[in-house]
């Protein structure tokens, strides 16, 4: 048994490329984080004049853990880290994070893709993505979908396209044919998360429902991961030790409130 995950869950992750759901937040915690997200999103929308559901208003969704205290606290939440540690081991870093909100009746979607396609971080097996739900994520409001076992298929061909509704920054999507009918919905209740492998095929459809679907995607790595030099890249040593020194470390500045 791990800190949070059962042996069966860990085996399922390695077999299918994902596990879900994993309870990590209480109902009260999920509601509090959602409220803080809404305040964060509202302040940016008023200042910039753009909603987060269009390309011009999305920049603040990227790396929110470096902009807002609530997101920093969420990526470092002990129960989230317990589950990540059960996959990666005792040394855990926060490599990146991004918010994926879909308001009611949103046309926004995430194209079928593999996270590792546009990342040079290696080894790929030492990178895990957590998707933490701040609202319920259901098939009706655009929950994530995944192709079981597809993390074992190797790197598939992707293409970039211009589509304002694709929430992926580069508009990437898989061009290699595959059977999308085998996809499963990763339904989550607020406060639960999914975890998936860096090479898993996954995506999510639009949200035609009257309810919001809001979640935070966090990329965790072990410190032995190597990436190409990037002066803008800052990682958090969330747990354990960094014996490699491959990245510049980031911590929340003392005295800063947000």
Coordinates of N, CA and C in Angstrom, one line a residue:
X1 N 0.8 -1.2 0.0 CA 0.0 0.0 0.0 C 0.9 1.3 0.0
X2 N 0.5 2.2 -0.8 CA 1.2 3.5 -0.8 C 0.6 4.5 0.2
X3 N 1.0 5.7 0.1 CA 0.5 6.7 1.0 C -1.0 7.0 0.8
X4 N -1.4 7.0 -0.4 CA -2.8 7.2 -0.7 C -3.5 6.2 -1.6
X5 N -2.7 5.7 -2.6 CA -3.2 4.8 -3.6 C -3.0 3.4 -3.2
X6 N -4.0 2.5 -3.6 CA -3.9 1.1 -3.3 C -3.0 0.5 -4.3
X7 N -2.5 -0.8 -4.1 CA -1.7 -1.5 -5.0 C -2.5 -1.7 -6.3
X8 N -3.8 -1.9 -6.3 CA -4.6 -2.1 -7.5 C -4.6 -0.8 -8.3
X9 N -4.7 0.4 -7.6 CA -4.7 1.6 -8.4 C -3.4 1.9 -9.1
X10 N -2.3 1.6 -8.4 CA -1.0 1.8 -9.0 C -0.8 0.8 -10.2
X11 N -1.3 -0.4 -10.0 CA -1.2 -1.4 -11.2 C -2.1 -0.9 -12.3
X12 N -3.3 -0.3 -12.0 CA -4.2 0.2 -13.0 C -3.6 1.4 -13.8
X13 N -2.8 2.2 -13.1 CA -2.1 3.3 -13.7 C -1.1 2.8 -14.8
X14 N -0.3 1.8 -14.4 CA 0.7 1.3 -15.3 C 0.0 0.5 -16.4
X15 N -1.1 -0.1 -16.2 CA -1.8 -0.9 -17.2 C -2.6 0.0 -18.2
X16 N -3.4 0.9 -17.7 CA -4.3 1.7 -18.5 C -3.7 3.1 -18.9
X17 N -2.7 3.5 -18.1 CA -2.2 4.9 -18.3 C -2.8 6.0 -17.5
X18 N -3.8 5.6 -16.7 CA -4.5 6.6 -15.9 C -5.2 5.9 -14.7
X19 N -5.6 6.7 -13.7 CA -6.5 6.2 -12.7 C -7.4 7.4 -12.3
X20 N -8.7 7.0 -12.0 CA -9.7 8.0 -11.6 C -10.9 7.3 -11.1
X21 N -11.6 7.8 -10.1 CA -11.2 9.0 -9.4 C -10.3 8.8 -8.2
X22 N -9.6 9.8 -7.8 CA -8.8 9.8 -6.6 C -9.3 10.9 -5.7
X23 N -9.9 10.6 -4.6 CA -10.4 11.7 -3.7 C -9.2 12.4 -3.0
X24 N -9.1 13.7 -3.1 CA -8.0 14.5 -2.5 C -8.4 15.7 -1.7
X25 N -9.6 16.3 -2.0 CA -10.1 17.4 -1.3 C -11.4 17.1 -0.6
X26 N -11.7 17.7 0.6 CA -13.0 17.6 1.2 C -13.9 18.5 0.4
X27 N -15.2 18.3 0.6 CA -16.2 19.2 -0.1 C -16.0 20.6 0.3
X28 N -15.6 20.9 1.5 CA -15.4 22.3 2.0 C -14.2 22.9 1.3
X29 N -13.1 22.1 1.2 CA -11.9 22.5 0.5 C -12.1 22.8 -0.9
X30 N -12.8 21.9 -1.6 CA -13.1 22.1 -3.0 C -13.9 23.4 -3.2
X31 N -14.9 23.6 -2.4 CA -15.7 24.9 -2.5 C -14.9 26.1 -2.3
X32 N -14.0 26.0 -1.3 CA -13.1 27.2 -1.0 C -12.2 27.5 -2.2
X33 N -11.5 26.4 -2.7 CA -10.7 26.6 -3.9 C -11.4 27.2 -5.1
X34 N -12.7 26.7 -5.3 CA -13.5 27.2 -6.4 C -13.8 28.7 -6.2
X35 N -14.1 29.1 -5.0 CA -14.4 30.5 -4.7 C -13.2 31.3 -5.0
X36 N -12.0 30.9 -4.6 CA -10.8 31.6 -4.8 C -10.5 31.7 -6.3
X37 N -10.7 30.6 -7.0 CA -10.6 30.6 -8.5 C -11.5 31.7 -9.1
X38 N -12.8 31.7 -8.7 CA -13.7 32.6 -9.3 C -13.3 34.1 -9.0
X39 N -12.8 34.4 -7.8 CA -12.3 35.7 -7.6 C -11.1 36.0 -8.4
X40 N -10.2 35.1 -8.6 CA -9.0 35.2 -9.5 C -9.4 35.5 -10.9
X41 N -10.4 34.7 -11.4 CA -10.8 34.8 -12.8 C -11.6 36.1 -13.0
X42 N -12.4 36.5 -12.0 CA -13.2 37.7 -12.1 C -12.3 39.0 -12.2
X43 N -11.3 39.0 -11.4 CA -10.4 40.2 -11.4 C -9.6 40.3 -12.7
X44 N -9.2 39.2 -13.3 CA -8.5 39.3 -14.6 C -9.5 39.7 -15.7
X45 N -10.7 39.2 -15.7 CA -11.6 39.5 -16.7 C -12.0 41.0 -16.7
X46 N -12.1 41.6 -15.5 CA -12.5 43.0 -15.4 C -11.3 43.8 -15.9
X47 N -10.1 43.4 -15.5 CA -8.9 44.2 -15.9 C -8.6 44.1 -17.4
X48 N -8.7 42.9 -18.0 CA -8.3 42.7 -19.3 C -9.4 42.9 -20.3
X49 N -10.7 42.8 -19.9 CA -11.8 43.0 -20.8 C -12.0 41.7 -21.6
X50 N -11.5 40.6 -21.3 CA -11.7 39.4 -22.0 C -12.1 38.2 -21.1
X51 N -13.0 37.4 -21.5 CA -13.4 36.2 -20.7 C -12.3 35.1 -20.9
X52 N -12.3 34.2 -20.0 CA -11.3 33.1 -20.1 C -11.7 32.1 -21.1
X53 N -12.9 32.2 -21.8 CA -13.3 31.3 -22.8 C -12.9 31.7 -24.2
X54 N -12.0 32.8 -24.3 CA -11.5 33.2 -25.6 C -10.0 33.3 -25.6
X55 N -9.4 33.2 -26.7 CA -7.9 33.2 -26.8 C -7.3 34.3 -26.1
X56 N -7.8 35.5 -26.3 CA -7.2 36.7 -25.7 C -7.2 36.7 -24.2
X57 N -8.1 36.0 -23.6 CA -8.3 36.1 -22.1 C -7.6 34.9 -21.4
X58 N -6.9 34.1 -22.1 CA -6.5 32.8 -21.5 C -5.1 32.8 -20.9
X59 N -4.3 33.9 -21.0 CA -2.9 33.8 -20.6 C -2.8 33.6 -19.1
X60 N -3.8 34.2 -18.3 CA -3.7 34.0 -16.8 C -4.0 32.6 -16.4
X61 N -4.5 31.7 -17.3 CA -4.8 30.4 -17.0 C -3.5 29.5 -16.9
X62 N -2.5 30.0 -17.5 CA -1.2 29.3 -17.6 C -0.3 29.6 -16.3
X63 N 0.2 28.6 -15.7 CA 1.0 28.7 -14.5 C 0.4 29.5 -13.4
X64 N -0.9 29.3 -13.1 CA -1.5 30.0 -12.0 C -0.8 29.9 -10.7
X65 N -0.1 28.8 -10.5 CA 0.6 28.6 -9.2 C 1.7 29.6 -9.0
X66 N 2.1 30.3 -10.0 CA 3.1 31.4 -9.9 C 2.5 32.7 -9.9
X67 N 1.2 32.8 -10.0 CA 0.4 34.1 -10.0 C -0.5 34.2 -8.8
X68 N -1.0 33.1 -8.2 CA -2.0 33.2 -7.2 C -1.7 32.2 -6.1
X69 N -1.9 32.6 -4.9 CA -1.5 31.8 -3.7 C -2.4 30.6 -3.6
X70 N -3.7 30.7 -4.0 CA -4.6 29.5 -3.9 C -4.1 28.4 -4.8
X71 N -3.7 28.8 -6.0 CA -3.2 27.7 -6.9 C -1.9 27.1 -6.4
X72 N -1.0 27.9 -5.8 CA 0.2 27.4 -5.2 C -0.1 26.4 -4.1
X73 N -1.1 26.8 -3.3 CA -1.5 25.8 -2.2 C -2.1 24.6 -2.8
X74 N -2.8 24.7 -3.9 CA -3.5 23.5 -4.4 C -2.5 22.5 -5.0
X75 N -1.5 23.0 -5.8 CA -0.5 22.1 -6.4 C 0.4 21.4 -5.3
X76 N 0.4 22.0 -4.1 CA 1.2 21.5 -3.0 C 0.4 20.8 -2.0
X77 N -0.9 20.6 -2.3 CA -1.8 20.0 -1.3 C -1.3 18.6 -0.9
X78 N -1.2 18.3 0.4 CA -0.6 17.0 0.9 C -1.2 15.8 0.3
X79 N -2.5 15.7 0.2 CA -3.1 14.5 -0.3 C -2.9 14.3 -1.8
X80 N -2.8 15.4 -2.6 CA -2.4 15.4 -4.0 C -1.0 14.8 -4.1
X81 N -0.1 15.4 -3.3 CA 1.3 14.9 -3.3 C 1.5 13.5 -2.9
X82 N 0.6 13.0 -1.9 CA 0.7 11.6 -1.5 C 0.4 10.7 -2.7
X83 N -0.6 11.0 -3.5 CA -0.9 10.2 -4.6 C 0.2 10.2 -5.7
X84 N 0.7 11.4 -5.9 CA 1.8 11.6 -6.9 C 3.0 10.8 -6.4
X85 N 3.3 10.9 -5.1 CA 4.5 10.1 -4.6 C 4.3 8.6 -4.8
X86 N 3.1 8.1 -4.7 CA 2.9 6.7 -4.9 C 3.3 6.2 -6.3
X87 N 3.3 7.2 -7.3 CA 3.7 6.8 -8.6 C 5.2 7.2 -8.9
X88 N 5.6 8.4 -8.5 CA 6.9 8.9 -8.8 C 8.0 8.6 -7.8
X89 N 7.6 8.3 -6.6 CA 8.6 8.2 -5.5 C 8.6 9.4 -4.6
X90 N 9.5 9.4 -3.6 CA 9.4 10.4 -2.5 C 9.9 11.8 -3.0
X91 N 10.6 12.0 -4.1 CA 11.0 13.3 -4.5 C 10.1 13.8 -5.7
X92 N 9.4 14.9 -5.4 CA 8.4 15.3 -6.3 C 8.6 16.8 -6.6
X93 N 8.5 17.2 -7.9 CA 8.6 18.6 -8.3 C 7.3 18.9 -9.1
X94 N 6.9 20.2 -8.9 CA 5.8 20.7 -9.8 C 6.5 21.4 -11.0
X95 N 6.2 20.8 -12.2 CA 6.9 21.2 -13.4 C 6.1 22.3 -14.1
X96 N 4.7 22.2 -14.1 CA 3.9 23.1 -14.8 C 2.5 23.0 -14.3
X97 N 1.6 23.9 -14.5 CA 0.2 23.8 -14.2 C -0.6 24.7 -15.2
X98 N -1.9 24.3 -15.4 CA -2.7 25.1 -16.2 C -4.2 24.9 -15.8
X99 N -5.0 26.0 -15.8 CA -6.4 25.9 -15.5 C -7.1 25.5 -16.8
X100 N -8.2 24.7 -16.7 CA -9.0 24.3 -17.8 C -10.5 24.5 -17.4
X101 N -10.9 25.8 -17.5 CA -12.3 26.1 -17.2 C -13.2 26.0 -18.5
X102 N -14.3 25.4 -18.4 CA -15.3 25.5 -19.5 C -16.6 26.1 -18.9
X103 N -17.0 27.3 -19.2 CA -18.2 27.8 -18.7 C -19.4 27.2 -19.3
X104 N -20.6 27.4 -18.8 CA -21.8 26.8 -19.4 C -21.9 27.2 -20.9
X105 N -22.4 26.2 -21.7 CA -22.6 26.4 -23.1 C -21.3 26.8 -23.9
X106 N -20.2 26.3 -23.4 CA -18.9 26.7 -24.0 C -18.6 25.8 -25.2
X107 N -18.0 26.4 -26.2 CA -17.6 25.6 -27.4 C -16.1 25.1 -27.2
X108 N -15.5 25.5 -26.1 CA -14.1 25.1 -25.9 C -14.0 23.6 -25.7
X109 N -12.9 23.1 -26.2 CA -12.6 21.7 -26.1 C -11.1 21.5 -26.1
X110 N -10.7 20.3 -25.8 CA -9.3 19.9 -25.8 C -9.1 18.8 -26.8
X111 N -8.3 19.0 -27.9 CA -8.2 18.0 -28.9 C -7.5 16.7 -28.4
X112 N -7.7 15.6 -29.1 CA -7.0 14.4 -28.7 C -5.5 14.6 -28.9
X113 N -4.7 14.3 -27.8 CA -3.3 14.6 -27.8 C -2.6 13.7 -26.8
X114 N -1.3 13.7 -26.9 CA -0.4 13.1 -25.9 C 0.4 14.3 -25.3
X115 N 0.5 14.4 -24.0 CA 1.2 15.5 -23.3 C 2.6 15.6 -23.7
X116 N 3.3 14.5 -23.9 CA 4.7 14.4 -24.2 C 5.1 14.9 -25.6
X117 N 4.1 15.2 -26.5 CA 4.4 15.5 -27.8 C 5.2 16.8 -27.9
X118 N 4.8 17.8 -27.2 CA 5.5 19.1 -27.3 C 6.3 19.4 -26.0
X119 N 6.7 18.4 -25.4 CA 7.6 18.5 -24.2 C 8.9 17.8 -24.4
X120 N 10.0 18.4 -24.1 CA 11.3 17.7 -24.2 C 11.8 17.0 -22.9
X121 N 10.9 17.1 -21.9 CA 11.3 16.6 -20.6 C 11.4 15.0 -20.7
X122 N 12.5 14.5 -20.2 CA 12.7 13.0 -20.3 C 13.4 12.6 -19.0
X123 N 13.2 11.3 -18.6 CA 12.3 10.3 -19.2 C 10.9 10.6 -19.0
X124 N 10.1 10.3 -20.0 CA 8.7 10.6 -20.0 C 7.9 9.9 -18.9
X125 N 8.4 8.7 -18.5 CA 7.7 7.9 -17.5 C 7.8 8.6 -16.1
X126 N 8.7 9.6 -16.0 CA 8.9 10.2 -14.7 C 8.1 11.6 -14.6
X127 N 7.1 11.6 -15.4 CA 6.2 12.8 -15.5 C 4.8 12.4 -15.4
X128 N 4.0 12.9 -14.4 CA 2.6 12.5 -14.2 C 1.8 13.8 -14.2
X129 N 0.6 13.7 -14.9 CA -0.3 14.8 -14.9 C -1.5 14.5 -13.9
X130 N -1.8 15.4 -13.0 CA -3.0 15.3 -12.2 C -4.0 16.3 -12.7
X131 N -5.3 15.9 -12.8 CA -6.3 16.9 -13.1 C -7.3 17.0 -11.9
X132 N -7.2 18.1 -11.3 CA -8.0 18.3 -10.0 C -9.3 19.0 -10.3
X133 N -10.4 18.4 -10.0 CA -11.7 19.0 -10.3 C -12.2 19.9 -9.1
X134 N -12.5 21.1 -9.5 CA -13.1 22.1 -8.6 C -14.6 22.2 -8.7
X135 N -15.1 21.6 -9.8 CA -16.5 21.4 -10.0 C -16.7 19.9 -10.4
X136 N -17.9 19.4 -10.4 CA -18.1 18.1 -11.0 C -17.7 18.1 -12.5
X137 N -17.0 17.1 -12.9 CA -16.7 16.9 -14.3 C -17.4 15.7 -14.8
X138 N -18.4 15.8 -15.8 CA -19.2 14.8 -16.2 C -19.2 14.7 -17.7
X139 N -19.7 13.6 -18.3 CA -19.9 13.5 -19.8 C -20.7 14.7 -20.3
X140 N -21.7 15.1 -19.5 CA -22.6 16.2 -19.9 C -21.9 17.6 -20.0
X141 N -20.9 17.8 -19.2 CA -20.3 19.1 -19.2 C -18.8 19.1 -19.7
X142 N -18.4 18.1 -20.4 CA -17.1 18.1 -21.1 C -16.0 17.5 -20.3
X143 N -16.3 16.4 -19.5 CA -15.2 15.7 -18.8 C -14.1 15.2 -19.7
X144 N -12.9 15.0 -19.1 CA -11.8 14.4 -19.9 C -12.2 13.0 -20.3
X145 N -11.7 12.6 -21.5 CA -11.8 11.3 -22.0 C -10.4 10.7 -22.3
X146 N -10.2 9.4 -22.2 CA -8.9 8.8 -22.4 C -9.1 7.5 -23.1
X147 N -8.0 7.1 -23.8 CA -8.0 5.8 -24.5 C -7.1 4.8 -23.7
X148 N -7.7 3.9 -23.0 CA -7.0 3.0 -22.1 C -5.9 2.3 -22.9
X149 N -4.7 2.2 -22.2 CA -3.5 1.5 -22.8 C -2.8 2.3 -23.8
X150 N -3.2 3.4 -24.3 CA -2.6 4.1 -25.4 C -1.3 4.7 -25.0
X151 N -0.9 4.8 -23.7 CA 0.4 5.3 -23.3 C 1.5 4.3 -23.8
X152 N 1.1 3.1 -24.2 CA 2.1 2.1 -24.7 C 2.3 2.2 -26.2
X153 N 1.6 3.1 -26.9 CA 1.6 3.1 -28.3 C 2.8 3.8 -28.9
X154 N 3.6 4.5 -28.1 CA 4.6 5.3 -28.6 C 4.2 6.7 -29.1
X155 N 5.1 7.5 -29.6 CA 4.7 8.8 -30.1 C 3.9 8.8 -31.4
X156 N 2.7 9.4 -31.3 CA 1.9 9.4 -32.5 C 2.1 10.8 -33.2
X157 N 1.7 10.8 -34.5 CA 1.9 12.1 -35.2 C 0.8 13.1 -34.8
X158 N 1.2 14.3 -34.6 CA 0.3 15.4 -34.3 C 0.4 16.5 -35.3
X159 N -0.7 17.3 -35.5 CA -0.7 18.4 -36.3 C -1.2 19.6 -35.5
X160 N -0.7 20.8 -35.9 CA -1.2 22.0 -35.3 C -2.2 22.7 -36.2
X161 N -3.2 23.2 -35.6 CA -4.3 23.9 -36.4 C -4.7 25.2 -35.6
X162 N -5.3 26.1 -36.4 CA -5.7 27.3 -35.8 C -7.2 27.2 -35.4
X163 N -7.5 27.1 -34.2 CA -8.9 27.0 -33.7 C -9.0 27.6 -32.4
X164 N -9.7 28.7 -32.3 CA -9.8 29.5 -31.1 C -10.5 28.7 -30.0
X165 N -11.2 27.6 -30.3 CA -12.0 26.9 -29.3 C -11.1 25.8 -28.7
X166 N -10.0 25.4 -29.3 CA -9.1 24.4 -28.7 C -8.3 25.0 -27.6
X167 N -8.5 24.5 -26.4 CA -7.8 25.1 -25.2 C -6.3 24.8 -25.2
X168 N -5.8 23.9 -26.0 CA -4.4 23.6 -26.1 C -3.7 24.8 -26.7
X169 N -2.6 25.2 -26.1 CA -1.9 26.5 -26.5 C -1.5 26.5 -28.0
X170 N -1.1 25.3 -28.5 CA -0.6 25.2 -29.9 C -1.7 24.6 -30.8
X171 N -2.9 24.4 -30.3 CA -3.9 23.8 -31.2 C -3.6 22.4 -31.7
X172 N -2.7 21.7 -31.0 CA -2.3 20.4 -31.5 C -3.4 19.3 -31.3
X173 N -3.4 18.4 -32.3 CA -4.3 17.2 -32.2 C -3.6 16.1 -33.0
X174 N -4.0 14.8 -32.6 CA -3.4 13.6 -33.2 C -3.9 13.5 -34.6
X175 N -3.0 13.2 -35.6 CA -3.4 13.0 -36.9 C -3.3 11.5 -37.3
X176 N -2.6 10.7 -36.5 CA -2.6 9.2 -36.7 C -4.0 8.6 -36.4
X177 N -4.5 7.8 -37.3 CA -5.8 7.2 -37.0 C -5.8 6.3 -35.8
X178 N -6.9 6.4 -35.0 CA -7.1 5.5 -33.9 C -8.6 5.4 -33.6
X179 N -9.0 4.4 -32.9 CA -10.4 4.1 -32.6 C -10.8 4.9 -31.4
X180 N -11.5 6.1 -31.6 CA -11.9 6.9 -30.5 C -13.1 6.3 -29.8
X181 N -13.8 5.3 -30.4 CA -14.9 4.7 -29.7 C -14.5 3.9 -28.5
X182 N -13.2 3.6 -28.3 CA -12.7 2.9 -27.1 C -12.5 3.9 -25.9
X183 N -12.7 5.2 -26.1 CA -12.5 6.1 -25.1 C -13.4 5.9 -23.9
X184 N -12.9 6.2 -22.7 CA -13.7 6.2 -21.5 C -13.8 7.6 -20.9
X185 N -14.9 7.9 -20.2 CA -15.0 9.2 -19.5 C -14.4 9.2 -18.2
X186 N -13.6 10.2 -17.8 CA -13.0 10.3 -16.5 C -13.8 11.2 -15.7
X187 N -15.0 10.7 -15.3 CA -15.9 11.5 -14.5 C -15.4 11.7 -13.1
X188 N -15.5 13.0 -12.6 CA -15.0 13.3 -11.3 C -16.0 14.2 -10.6
X189 N -16.1 14.0 -9.2 CA -16.8 14.9 -8.4 C -15.8 16.0 -7.9
X190 N -16.4 17.2 -7.6 CA -15.5 18.3 -7.1 C -14.7 17.7 -5.9
X191 N -13.4 18.0 -5.9 CA -12.5 17.5 -4.9 C -11.8 16.2 -5.2
X192 N -12.2 15.6 -6.4 CA -11.5 14.4 -6.8 C -10.5 14.7 -8.0
X193 N -9.6 13.8 -8.2 CA -8.7 14.1 -9.4 C -8.4 12.8 -10.1
X194 N -8.0 13.0 -11.4 CA -7.5 11.9 -12.2 C -6.0 12.0 -12.3
X195 N -5.3 11.0 -12.6 CA -3.8 11.0 -12.9 C -3.6 10.2 -14.2
X196 N -2.7 10.8 -15.0 CA -2.5 10.1 -16.3 C -1.0 10.2 -16.7
X197 N -0.6 9.2 -17.5 CA 0.7 9.1 -18.0 C 1.0 10.2 -19.1
X198 N 2.2 10.6 -19.2 CA 2.6 11.6 -20.2 C 2.3 11.3 -21.6
X199 N 2.2 10.0 -22.0 CA 1.9 9.6 -23.4 C 0.5 9.1 -23.6
X200 N -0.4 9.2 -22.6 CA -1.7 8.8 -22.8 C -2.5 9.6 -23.8
X201 N -3.3 9.0 -24.7 CA -4.1 9.8 -25.6 C -5.4 10.2 -24.8
X202 N -5.6 11.5 -24.8 CA -6.7 12.0 -24.0 C -7.2 13.4 -24.6
X203 N -8.4 13.8 -24.3 CA -8.9 15.1 -24.7 C -10.2 15.3 -24.0
X204 N -11.0 16.3 -24.4 CA -12.3 16.6 -23.8 C -13.1 17.3 -24.8
X205 N -14.4 17.0 -24.8 CA -15.4 17.7 -25.7 C -15.9 19.0 -25.2
X206 N -16.6 19.8 -26.0 CA -17.2 21.1 -25.4 C -18.2 20.8 -24.3
X207 N -18.7 21.9 -23.7 CA -19.6 21.8 -22.6 C -20.9 22.5 -23.0
X208 N -21.9 21.7 -23.5 CA -23.2 22.3 -23.9 C -24.1 22.4 -22.7
X209 N -23.7 22.0 -21.5 CA -24.6 22.0 -20.4 C -24.7 23.4 -19.7
X210 N -25.7 23.6 -18.8 CA -25.8 24.9 -18.1 C -24.9 25.0 -16.9
X211 N -24.0 24.0 -16.7 CA -23.1 24.1 -15.5 C -21.6 24.2 -16.0
X212 N -20.8 24.9 -15.1 CA -19.4 25.0 -15.4 C -18.6 23.8 -15.2
X213 N -17.5 23.6 -15.9 CA -16.6 22.5 -15.6 C -15.2 23.1 -15.4
X214 N -14.7 23.1 -14.2 CA -13.5 23.8 -13.9 C -12.5 22.9 -13.2
X215 N -11.3 22.8 -13.7 CA -10.3 22.0 -13.1 C -8.9 22.6 -13.3
X216 N -7.9 22.1 -12.5 CA -6.5 22.5 -12.6 C -5.7 21.3 -13.0
X217 N -5.0 21.4 -14.1 CA -4.1 20.3 -14.6 C -2.7 20.7 -14.1
X218 N -2.0 19.7 -13.4 CA -0.7 19.9 -12.8 C 0.3 18.8 -13.3
X219 N 1.4 19.2 -13.9 CA 2.4 18.3 -14.3 C 3.5 18.1 -13.2
X220 N 3.6 16.9 -12.7 CA 4.6 16.6 -11.7 C 5.7 15.8 -12.3
X221 N 6.9 16.0 -11.8 CA 8.1 15.2 -12.3 C 8.9 14.8 -11.1
X222 N 9.8 13.8 -11.3 CA 10.8 13.5 -10.3 C 12.1 14.3 -10.7
X223 N 12.9 14.6 -9.8 CA 14.0 15.6 -10.0 C 15.1 15.1 -11.0
X224 N 15.1 13.8 -11.4 CA 16.1 13.3 -12.3 C 15.7 13.7 -13.8
X225 N 14.5 14.2 -14.0 CA 14.1 14.6 -15.3 C 15.0 15.7 -15.9
X226 N 15.3 15.5 -17.2 CA 16.1 16.5 -17.9 C 15.3 17.2 -19.0
X227 N 15.4 18.5 -19.1 CA 14.6 19.2 -20.1 C 15.6 20.2 -20.8
X228 N 15.3 20.7 -22.0 CA 16.1 21.6 -22.6 C 16.2 22.9 -21.8
X229 N 17.3 23.7 -21.9 CA 17.4 24.9 -21.1 C 16.3 25.9 -21.4
X230 N 15.7 26.4 -20.3 CA 14.6 27.3 -20.5 C 14.7 28.3 -19.4
X231 N 15.1 29.6 -19.6 CA 15.3 30.5 -18.5 C 14.0 30.9 -17.9
X232 N 12.9 30.7 -18.5 CA 11.6 31.0 -17.9 C 11.0 29.9 -17.0
X233 N 11.6 28.7 -17.1 CA 11.1 27.5 -16.4 C 11.5 27.6 -14.9
X234 N 10.5 27.6 -14.1 CA 10.7 27.5 -12.6 C 9.9 26.3 -12.1
X235 N 10.5 25.5 -11.3 CA 9.8 24.4 -10.7 C 9.8 24.5 -9.2
X236 N 8.8 23.8 -8.6 CA 8.7 23.8 -7.1 C 9.2 22.4 -6.7
X237 N 10.1 22.4 -5.7 CA 10.4 21.1 -5.0 C 9.3 20.9 -4.0
X238 N 8.3 20.2 -4.3 CA 7.1 20.0 -3.5 C 7.3 19.0 -2.4
X239 N 8.2 18.1 -2.6 CA 8.4 17.0 -1.6 C 9.8 16.3 -1.8
X240 N 10.5 16.0 -0.7 CA 11.7 15.3 -0.8 C 12.9 16.1 -1.1
X241 N 13.8 15.6 -1.9 CA 15.1 16.2 -2.2 C 15.4 16.3 -3.7
X242 N 16.1 17.4 -4.0 CA 16.6 17.5 -5.4 C 18.1 17.3 -5.4
X243 N 18.5 16.1 -5.8 CA 19.9 15.7 -5.9 C 20.5 15.9 -7.2
X244 N 19.8 16.6 -8.2 CA 20.3 16.7 -9.5 C 20.5 18.2 -10.0
X245 N 19.7 19.1 -9.5 CA 19.9 20.5 -9.8 C 19.7 20.8 -11.3
X246 N 18.7 20.2 -11.9 CA 18.4 20.4 -13.3 C 17.6 21.7 -13.6
X247 N 16.9 22.1 -12.5 CA 16.0 23.2 -12.7 C 16.2 24.3 -11.7
X248 N 15.8 25.5 -12.1 CA 15.7 26.6 -11.1 C 14.5 26.5 -10.3
X249 N 14.6 26.6 -9.0 CA 13.5 26.4 -8.1 C 12.7 27.6 -7.8
X250 N 11.5 27.5 -7.6 CA 10.5 28.6 -7.3 C 9.8 28.3 -6.0
X251 N 9.7 29.3 -5.1 CA 8.9 29.2 -3.9 C 8.1 30.4 -3.8
X252 N 7.0 30.4 -3.1 CA 6.1 31.5 -3.0 C 6.9 32.6 -2.2
X253 N 7.0 33.9 -2.8 CA 7.7 34.9 -2.1 C 7.2 35.3 -0.8
X254 N 8.0 35.4 0.2 CA 7.6 35.8 1.5 C 7.0 37.1 1.5
X255 N 5.8 37.3 2.2 CA 5.2 38.5 2.3 C 4.2 38.8 1.2
X256 N 4.2 38.0 0.1 CA 3.3 38.2 -1.0 C 2.0 37.6 -0.7
X257 N 0.9 38.3 -0.9 CA -0.4 37.8 -0.7 C -1.2 37.8 -2.0
X258 N -1.8 36.7 -2.4 CA -2.7 36.7 -3.6 C -3.5 35.5 -3.5

